[in-house]
mmCIF file of C-alpha atoms and ligand atoms in Angstrom:
data_model
loop_
_atom_site.group_PDB
_atom_site.id
_atom_site.type_symbol
_atom_site.label_atom_id
_atom_site.label_comp_id
_atom_site.label_asym_id
_atom_site.label_seq_id
_atom_site.Cartn_x
_atom_site.Cartn_y
_atom_site.Cartn_z
ATOM 1 C CA MET A 246 0.000 0.000 0.000
ATOM 2 C CA HIS A 247 1.245 3.470 -0.945
ATOM 3 C CA LYS A 248 1.725 5.696 2.103
ATOM 4 C CA GLY A 249 0.173 9.167 2.051
ATOM 5 C CA ILE A 250 -2.797 10.840 0.467
ATOM 6 C CA ALA A 251 -3.995 10.487 -3.121
ATOM 7 C CA ILE A 252 -6.617 12.740 -4.715
ATOM 8 C CA TYR A 253 -9.189 11.470 -7.185
ATOM 9 C CA PRO A 254 -10.514 14.709 -8.710
ATOM 10 C CA GLY A 255 -13.433 15.024 -11.081
ATOM 11 C CA SER A 256 -16.865 16.390 -11.849
ATOM 12 C CA PHE A 257 -18.812 13.229 -10.902
ATOM 13 C CA ASP A 258 -22.001 14.572 -12.493
ATOM 14 C CA PRO A 259 -23.301 12.019 -11.709
ATOM 15 C CA PRO A 260 -21.032 9.380 -10.123
ATOM 16 C CA THR A 261 -21.058 6.229 -12.281
ATOM 17 C CA ASN A 262 -20.205 2.597 -11.641
ATOM 18 C CA GLY A 263 -16.922 3.310 -13.430
ATOM 19 C CA HIS A 264 -16.064 5.999 -10.851
ATOM 20 C CA LEU A 265 -16.999 3.682 -8.014
ATOM 21 C CA ASP A 266 -14.904 0.876 -9.486
ATOM 22 C CA LEU A 267 -11.907 3.214 -9.657
ATOM 23 C CA ILE A 268 -12.450 4.451 -6.087
ATOM 24 C CA GLU A 269 -12.501 0.858 -4.839
ATOM 25 C CA ARG A 270 -9.310 0.043 -6.741
ATOM 26 C CA GLY A 271 -7.631 3.242 -5.537
ATOM 27 C CA ALA A 272 -8.623 2.548 -1.933
ATOM 28 C CA LYS A 273 -6.729 -0.740 -2.124
ATOM 29 C CA ILE A 274 -3.449 0.846 -3.117
ATOM 30 C CA PHE A 275 -3.445 4.225 -1.350
ATOM 31 C CA GLU A 276 -3.383 4.717 2.382
ATOM 32 C CA GLU A 277 -5.923 7.532 2.063
ATOM 33 C CA LEU A 278 -7.965 8.482 -0.970
ATOM 34 C CA VAL A 279 -9.738 11.835 -1.208
ATOM 35 C CA VAL A 280 -12.423 11.970 -3.879
ATOM 36 C CA ALA A 281 -12.538 15.670 -4.759
ATOM 37 C CA ILE A 282 -15.479 17.226 -6.588
ATOM 38 C CA LEU A 283 -14.685 20.340 -8.617
ATOM 39 C CA ARG A 284 -16.916 23.184 -7.411
ATOM 40 C CA ASN A 285 -16.304 25.879 -10.003
ATOM 41 C CA SER A 286 -17.062 23.856 -13.110
ATOM 42 C CA GLU A 287 -18.115 26.145 -15.965
ATOM 43 C CA LYS A 288 -20.580 23.602 -17.300
ATOM 44 C CA SER A 289 -24.095 23.827 -15.948
ATOM 45 C CA PRO A 290 -24.280 20.643 -13.914
ATOM 46 C CA MET A 291 -27.219 18.275 -13.626
ATOM 47 C CA PHE A 292 -26.565 17.681 -9.921
ATOM 48 C CA SER A 293 -25.534 20.372 -7.459
ATOM 49 C CA VAL A 294 -22.218 19.934 -5.670
ATOM 50 C CA ALA A 295 -24.155 19.181 -2.467
ATOM 51 C CA GLU A 296 -26.098 16.400 -4.216
ATOM 52 C CA ARG A 297 -22.920 14.869 -5.670
ATOM 53 C CA LEU A 298 -21.219 15.095 -2.287
ATOM 54 C CA GLU A 299 -24.118 13.323 -0.619
ATOM 55 C CA MET A 300 -24.284 10.562 -3.250
ATOM 56 C CA LEU A 301 -20.535 9.914 -3.129
ATOM 57 C CA LYS A 302 -20.536 9.878 0.675
ATOM 58 C CA GLU A 303 -23.289 7.286 0.686
ATOM 59 C CA LEU A 304 -21.577 5.184 -1.977
ATOM 60 C CA THR A 305 -18.234 5.097 -0.189
ATOM 61 C CA ALA A 306 -19.503 4.861 3.390
ATOM 62 C CA SER A 307 -18.038 1.359 3.784
ATOM 63 C CA LEU A 308 -14.561 2.356 2.546
ATOM 64 C CA ARG A 309 -12.744 3.530 5.649
ATOM 65 C CA ASN A 310 -9.778 5.168 3.916
ATOM 66 C CA VAL A 311 -11.916 7.128 1.441
ATOM 67 C CA ARG A 312 -13.057 10.678 2.096
ATOM 68 C CA ILE A 313 -15.187 12.969 -0.079
ATOM 69 C CA ASP A 314 -14.398 16.650 -0.418
ATOM 70 C CA THR A 315 -14.887 19.553 -2.820
ATOM 71 C CA PHE A 316 -12.360 21.958 -4.265
ATOM 72 C CA ASP A 317 -12.131 25.177 -6.208
ATOM 73 C CA GLY A 318 -9.433 26.629 -8.415
ATOM 74 C CA LEU A 319 -6.272 24.768 -9.329
ATOM 75 C CA MET A 320 -6.316 21.101 -8.432
ATOM 76 C CA VAL A 321 -2.566 21.001 -7.681
ATOM 77 C CA GLU A 322 -2.987 23.778 -5.119
ATOM 78 C CA TYR A 323 -5.793 21.892 -3.444
ATOM 79 C CA ALA A 324 -3.642 18.732 -3.486
ATOM 80 C CA LYS A 325 -0.745 20.620 -1.914
ATOM 81 C CA SER A 326 -3.011 22.009 0.804
ATOM 82 C CA LEU A 327 -3.744 18.396 1.802
ATOM 83 C CA ASP A 328 -0.106 17.288 1.474
ATOM 84 C CA ALA A 329 -1.236 14.789 -1.128
ATOM 85 C CA THR A 330 1.452 13.028 -3.136
ATOM 86 C CA CYS A 331 -0.582 11.481 -5.960
ATOM 87 C CA ILE A 332 -3.438 12.299 -8.301
ATOM 88 C CA LEU A 333 -5.536 9.344 -9.371
ATOM 89 C CA ARG A 334 -7.283 9.407 -12.752
ATOM 90 C CA GLY A 335 -9.103 6.724 -14.704
ATOM 91 C CA ILE A 336 -8.384 5.848 -18.307
ATOM 92 C CA ARG A 337 -11.068 3.872 -20.114
ATOM 93 C CA ALA A 338 -9.906 3.871 -23.699
ATOM 94 C CA ILE A 339 -7.217 5.351 -25.930
ATOM 95 C CA SER A 340 -9.566 8.271 -26.567
ATOM 96 C CA ASP A 341 -9.156 9.335 -22.917
ATOM 97 C CA TYR A 342 -5.393 9.179 -23.112
ATOM 98 C CA GLU A 343 -4.645 12.367 -25.016
ATOM 99 C CA TYR A 344 -6.653 14.624 -22.697
ATOM 100 C CA GLU A 345 -5.408 12.845 -19.581
ATOM 101 C CA LEU A 346 -1.774 13.022 -20.712
ATOM 102 C CA GLN A 347 -2.106 16.741 -21.409
ATOM 103 C CA MET A 348 -3.679 17.342 -18.015
ATOM 104 C CA ALA A 349 -1.091 15.197 -16.193
ATOM 105 C CA LEU A 350 1.789 17.018 -17.862
ATOM 106 C CA MET A 351 0.265 20.435 -17.148
ATOM 107 C CA ASN A 352 -0.235 19.456 -13.519
ATOM 108 C CA ARG A 353 3.383 18.241 -13.394
ATOM 109 C CA LYS A 354 4.536 21.580 -14.784
ATOM 110 C CA LEU A 355 2.500 23.379 -12.118
ATOM 111 C CA GLU A 356 3.618 21.074 -9.307
ATOM 112 C CA PRO A 357 6.510 18.704 -10.129
ATOM 113 C CA THR A 358 6.289 16.826 -6.813
ATOM 114 C CA LEU A 359 2.779 15.515 -7.540
ATOM 115 C CA GLU A 360 2.579 12.275 -9.503
ATOM 116 C CA THR A 361 -0.444 11.324 -11.598
ATOM 117 C CA VAL A 362 -1.355 7.646 -11.410
ATOM 118 C CA PHE A 363 -3.668 6.157 -14.039
ATOM 119 C CA MET A 364 -5.854 3.152 -13.367
ATOM 120 C CA MET A 365 -8.285 1.307 -15.625
ATOM 121 C CA PRO A 366 -11.820 0.601 -14.466
ATOM 122 C CA ALA A 367 -13.283 -2.861 -15.140
ATOM 123 C CA ASP A 368 -13.723 -3.368 -18.878
ATOM 124 C CA LYS A 369 -17.498 -3.689 -18.452
ATOM 125 C CA TYR A 370 -17.499 0.030 -17.599
ATOM 126 C CA SER A 371 -15.148 1.077 -20.380
ATOM 127 C CA TYR A 372 -17.929 2.843 -22.304
ATOM 128 C CA VAL A 373 -19.629 4.429 -19.297
ATOM 129 C CA SER A 374 -19.283 8.172 -18.838
ATOM 130 C CA SER A 375 -21.263 10.717 -16.830
ATOM 131 C CA ARG A 376 -22.025 12.590 -20.033
ATOM 132 C CA LEU A 377 -23.591 9.567 -21.743
ATOM 133 C CA VAL A 378 -25.468 8.603 -18.592
ATOM 134 C CA ARG A 379 -26.948 12.114 -18.476
ATOM 135 C CA GLU A 380 -27.855 11.922 -22.144
ATOM 136 C CA VAL A 381 -29.586 8.532 -21.851
ATOM 137 C CA ALA A 382 -31.388 9.526 -18.650
ATOM 138 C CA GLN A 383 -32.493 12.882 -20.059
ATOM 139 C CA ALA A 384 -34.147 11.004 -22.926
ATOM 140 C CA GLY A 385 -35.894 8.750 -20.397
ATOM 141 C CA GLY A 386 -33.715 5.717 -21.207
ATOM 142 C CA PRO A 387 -32.605 3.024 -18.752
ATOM 143 C CA VAL A 388 -29.332 3.525 -16.869
ATOM 144 C CA LYS A 389 -29.494 0.386 -14.738
ATOM 145 C CA GLY A 390 -26.050 -1.170 -14.354
ATOM 146 C CA LEU A 391 -24.300 2.017 -15.449
ATOM 147 C CA VAL A 392 -24.726 3.905 -12.200
ATOM 148 C CA PRO A 393 -25.210 2.777 -8.600
ATOM 149 C CA GLU A 394 -28.831 2.322 -7.514
ATOM 150 C CA VAL A 395 -28.853 5.461 -5.370
ATOM 151 C CA VAL A 396 -27.778 7.499 -8.408
ATOM 152 C CA GLU A 397 -30.364 5.779 -10.603
ATOM 153 C CA GLN A 398 -33.009 6.768 -8.071
ATOM 154 C CA LYS A 399 -31.809 10.393 -7.955
ATOM 155 C CA LEU A 400 -31.824 10.555 -11.751
ATOM 156 C CA ARG A 401 -35.372 9.271 -11.770
ATOM 157 C CA GLU A 402 -36.455 11.896 -9.230
ATOM 158 C CA LYS A 403 -34.739 14.670 -11.141
ATOM 159 C CA LEU A 404 -35.911 13.561 -14.556
ATOM 160 C CA ASP A 405 -39.316 12.200 -13.686
ATOM 161 C CA PRO A 406 -40.967 14.065 -16.593
ATOM 162 C CA ALA A 407 -38.485 12.483 -19.045
ATOM 163 C CA TYR A 408 -39.315 8.990 -17.782
ATOM 164 C CA LYS A 409 -43.045 9.752 -17.862
ATOM 165 C CA LEU A 410 -42.752 11.064 -21.411
ATOM 166 C CA ARG A 411 -40.872 7.905 -22.446
ATOM 167 C CA ASN A 412 -43.626 5.773 -20.909
ATOM 168 C CA THR A 413 -46.279 7.783 -22.737
ATOM 169 C CA ARG A 414 -44.435 7.171 -26.001
ATOM 170 C CA LEU A 415 -44.109 3.466 -25.179
ATOM 171 C CA ILE A 416 -47.829 3.274 -24.381
ATOM 172 C CA GLU A 417 -48.548 4.731 -27.788
ATOM 173 C CA VAL A 418 -46.352 2.104 -29.402
ATOM 174 C CA LEU A 419 -47.008 -0.952 -27.278
ATOM 175 C CA GLY A 420 -50.337 -0.317 -25.678
ATOM 176 C CA LYS A 421 -50.942 -0.250 -21.924
ATOM 177 C CA ARG A 422 -51.243 -4.026 -21.465
ATOM 178 C CA ASP A 423 -47.848 -4.772 -22.946
ATOM 179 C CA LEU A 424 -46.302 -2.049 -20.857
ATOM 180 C CA ASP A 425 -47.762 -3.483 -17.637
ATOM 181 C CA ARG A 426 -46.380 -6.889 -18.620
ATOM 182 C CA ARG A 427 -42.911 -5.389 -19.238
ATOM 183 C CA GLU A 428 -43.002 -3.575 -15.888
ATOM 184 C CA LYS A 429 -43.968 -6.806 -14.081
ATOM 185 C CA LYS A 430 -41.076 -8.629 -15.766
ATOM 186 C CA ARG A 431 -38.676 -5.826 -14.854
ATOM 187 C CA LYS A 432 -39.741 -5.931 -11.190
ATOM 188 C CA LYS A 433 -39.395 -9.720 -11.109
ATOM 189 C CA LYS A 434 -35.834 -9.461 -12.438
ATOM 190 C CA ALA A 435 -34.829 -6.696 -9.962
HETATM 191 O O1 PNS B 523 -14.359 14.516 -14.342
HETATM 192 P P1 PNS B 523 -13.628 15.515 -15.185
HETATM 193 O O2 PNS B 523 -14.556 16.620 -15.610
HETATM 194 O O3 PNS B 523 -12.892 14.876 -16.321
HETATM 195 O O4 PNS B 523 -12.512 16.177 -14.218
HETATM 196 C C1 PNS B 523 -11.681 17.196 -14.669
HETATM 197 C C2 PNS B 523 -10.925 17.844 -13.494
HETATM 198 C C3 PNS B 523 -11.904 18.347 -12.447
HETATM 199 C C4 PNS B 523 -10.013 16.836 -12.852
HETATM 200 C C5 PNS B 523 -10.067 19.014 -14.058
HETATM 201 O O5 PNS B 523 -10.862 19.841 -14.859
HETATM 202 C C6 PNS B 523 -9.434 19.877 -12.955
HETATM 203 O O6 PNS B 523 -8.565 19.433 -12.248
HETATM 204 N N1 PNS B 523 -9.912 21.126 -12.832
HETATM 205 C C7 PNS B 523 -9.462 22.034 -11.819
HETATM 206 C C8 PNS B 523 -8.741 23.217 -12.429
HETATM 207 C C9 PNS B 523 -7.329 22.841 -12.788
HETATM 208 O O7 PNS B 523 -6.520 22.512 -11.953
HETATM 209 N N2 PNS B 523 -7.038 22.897 -14.097
HETATM 210 C C10 PNS B 523 -5.760 22.527 -14.656
HETATM 211 C C11 PNS B 523 -5.770 21.051 -15.047
HETATM 212 S S1 PNS B 523 -4.484 20.746 -16.142
#
């Protein structure tokens, strides 16, 4: 186990099973892992920082060496303020590599003592991203298996109209009886 603190920074909007997989892997190799949510993201987020904080806290409650925090401004400065020695980032596919390499090298330029460590999530999550999860959920599509159940529930609450609209469309296509049958099947499986 690597002594000291590692930071796993990101937007986590929302946290996915890929994020959780990486947190679990990171927790096995770092003495302490701080999952740090960026507060000043320019993008307009789907979930508030407080909501993301709450979800991540719940999801990592059983991991004793994992802590959830938020940060603003330069990540390397936040890392230094914690005396962290490593930055953890996930790489899913080659397409992630270019951006991650650029960011790691910029962070190294800003703070040469901080090392970036890349880990791969399980291959079953290699196509899962927060952006795609948001897109599917916003269109009322199923995100089961892509995000933890608590996140799935929060998405449902937030996007209830999208799910209702999808059901209305399905009713038009399948008819109410078929839909009830599908729902029964789904509940049986769950
Ligand atoms: O989950 P994301 O959106 O890929 O995470 C990106 C994040 C938050 C790690 C990155 O944008 C970041 O560290 N932002 C903080 C500002 C900063 O330090 N920028 C310089 C990075 S080279």
